Amino acid sequence: TCAWDASKFEYPSKSAAEISKVLNSSATTLEGWGKVLSFEPTIIESVVYAGITYLNQQVDAFKNLIKLRDSSIRDLEKADKSLAMKKAERESSGNGDKAVSGSLFSLSSKSETLNEAIAREEQEVRAKRRSVEAMARALFFSEIDRFNEDRMKTMESAMACLAASELMVSTKNAKLFAAFFSTMKLDSGEWSTKAKDVLSLQDQVDLSFDENAGK
């Protein structure tokens, strides 16, 4: 008689070759897919993030120009107000030759007269007004046009690079998964239909969940 040893009993799988083929092909496909997906962070950082960062810097620079203009306008308004007060004082007193309290002429110890202070401040106001007007023209015509043009070019360049990068990634993915179908001798069209059905079902589940959550 022959003793039965259950520990040494083997039953070879009839599908061993097919299982091995599926596992090997899946492993190869997933490994390749992982390598393709590893490019995504680099694409986002190098293309999208870099473009947004540059645009943000442009906006900050433009804000600084506006702040500088606003500061110049306030300085002009302050000088204009001081000049108006001195003119009103001269008109009310009828004396433009009196010394202006707390004012020194140039760097000497001689006090300015009201007429001298008014003449000096009129020159300052004219100079400040020309500066503000020139700044406004440069800002609202030249700088705004340049800012908008740079923004348009930057967005166009960033999106073009992103589109080209994702197109290359999509091409790699298409070749990778096409190789899987070829190796497994599967109909990609048939499985595309099945995939659409699964995704459609998922959309319906998500929609139903959202509707129930809103009640």
PDB file of N, CA and C in Angstrom, residues 53-63 146-147 150-151 154:
ATOM      1  N   THR A  53       3.122  82.312 -10.572  1.00  0.00           N
ATOM      2  CA  THR A  53       4.055  83.092  -9.742  1.00  0.00           C
ATOM      3  C   THR A  53       4.495  84.353 -10.463  1.00  0.00           C
ATOM      4  N   TYR A  54       4.811  84.222 -11.745  1.00  0.00           N
ATOM      5  CA  TYR A  54       5.233  85.394 -12.517  1.00  0.00           C
ATOM      6  C   TYR A  54       4.105  86.420 -12.610  1.00  0.00           C
ATOM      7  N   LEU A  55       2.888  85.948 -12.864  1.00  0.00           N
ATOM      8  CA  LEU A  55       1.749  86.871 -12.944  1.00  0.00           C
ATOM      9  C   LEU A  55       1.514  87.565 -11.612  1.00  0.00           C
ATOM     10  N   ASN A  56       1.686  86.836 -10.524  1.00  0.00           N
ATOM     11  CA  ASN A  56       1.517  87.429  -9.196  1.00  0.00           C
ATOM     12  C   ASN A  56       2.553  88.518  -8.943  1.00  0.00           C
ATOM     13  N   GLN A  57       3.778  88.268  -9.389  1.00  0.00           N
ATOM     14  CA  GLN A  57       4.829  89.277  -9.256  1.00  0.00           C
ATOM     15  C   GLN A  57       4.512  90.510 -10.087  1.00  0.00           C
ATOM     16  N   GLN A  58       3.941  90.306 -11.271  1.00  0.00           N
ATOM     17  CA  GLN A  58       3.555  91.426 -12.115  1.00  0.00           C
ATOM     18  C   GLN A  58       2.455  92.260 -11.459  1.00  0.00           C
ATOM     19  N   VAL A  59       1.496  91.569 -10.855  1.00  0.00           N
ATOM     20  CA  VAL A  59       0.404  92.271 -10.165  1.00  0.00           C
ATOM     21  C   VAL A  59       0.952  93.084  -8.996  1.00  0.00           C
ATOM     22  N   ASP A  60       1.875  92.493  -8.221  1.00  0.00           N
ATOM     23  CA  ASP A  60       2.470  93.203  -7.084  1.00  0.00           C
ATOM     24  C   ASP A  60       3.227  94.445  -7.550  1.00  0.00           C
ATOM     25  N   ALA A  61       3.968  94.300  -8.652  1.00  0.00           N
ATOM     26  CA  ALA A  61       4.718  95.442  -9.183  1.00  0.00           C
ATOM     27  C   ALA A  61       3.763  96.543  -9.638  1.00  0.00           C
ATOM     28  N   PHE A  62       2.653  96.142 -10.247  1.00  0.00           N
ATOM     29  CA  PHE A  62       1.668  97.124 -10.715  1.00  0.00           C
ATOM     30  C   PHE A  62       1.003  97.811  -9.512  1.00  0.00           C
ATOM     31  N   LYS A  63       0.740  97.054  -8.469  1.00  0.00           N
ATOM     32  CA  LYS A  63       0.161  97.637  -7.247  1.00  0.00           C
ATOM     33  C   LYS A  63       1.109  98.675  -6.651  1.00  0.00           C
ATOM     34  N   ARG A 146       1.275  97.406 -21.224  1.00  0.00           N
ATOM     35  CA  ARG A 146       2.359  96.429 -21.099  1.00  0.00           C
ATOM     36  C   ARG A 146       1.962  95.299 -20.149  1.00  0.00           C
ATOM     37  N   PHE A 147       1.306  95.670 -19.048  1.00  0.00           N
ATOM     38  CA  PHE A 147       0.868  94.676 -18.073  1.00  0.00           C
ATOM     39  C   PHE A 147      -0.109  93.687 -18.707  1.00  0.00           C
ATOM     40  N   ASP A 150       1.769  91.480 -21.246  1.00  0.00           N
ATOM     41  CA  ASP A 150       2.578  90.471 -20.562  1.00  0.00           C
ATOM     42  C   ASP A 150       1.700  89.375 -19.969  1.00  0.00           C
ATOM     43  N   ARG A 151       0.580  89.785 -19.387  1.00  0.00           N
ATOM     44  CA  ARG A 151      -0.332  88.810 -18.788  1.00  0.00           C
ATOM     45  C   ARG A 151      -0.885  87.870 -19.850  1.00  0.00           C
ATOM     46  N   THR A 154       1.957  85.557 -21.041  1.00  0.00           N
ATOM     47  CA  THR A 154       2.319  84.587 -20.004  1.00  0.00           C
ATOM     48  C   THR A 154       1.271  83.485 -19.909  1.00  0.00           C
TER      49      THR A 154
END
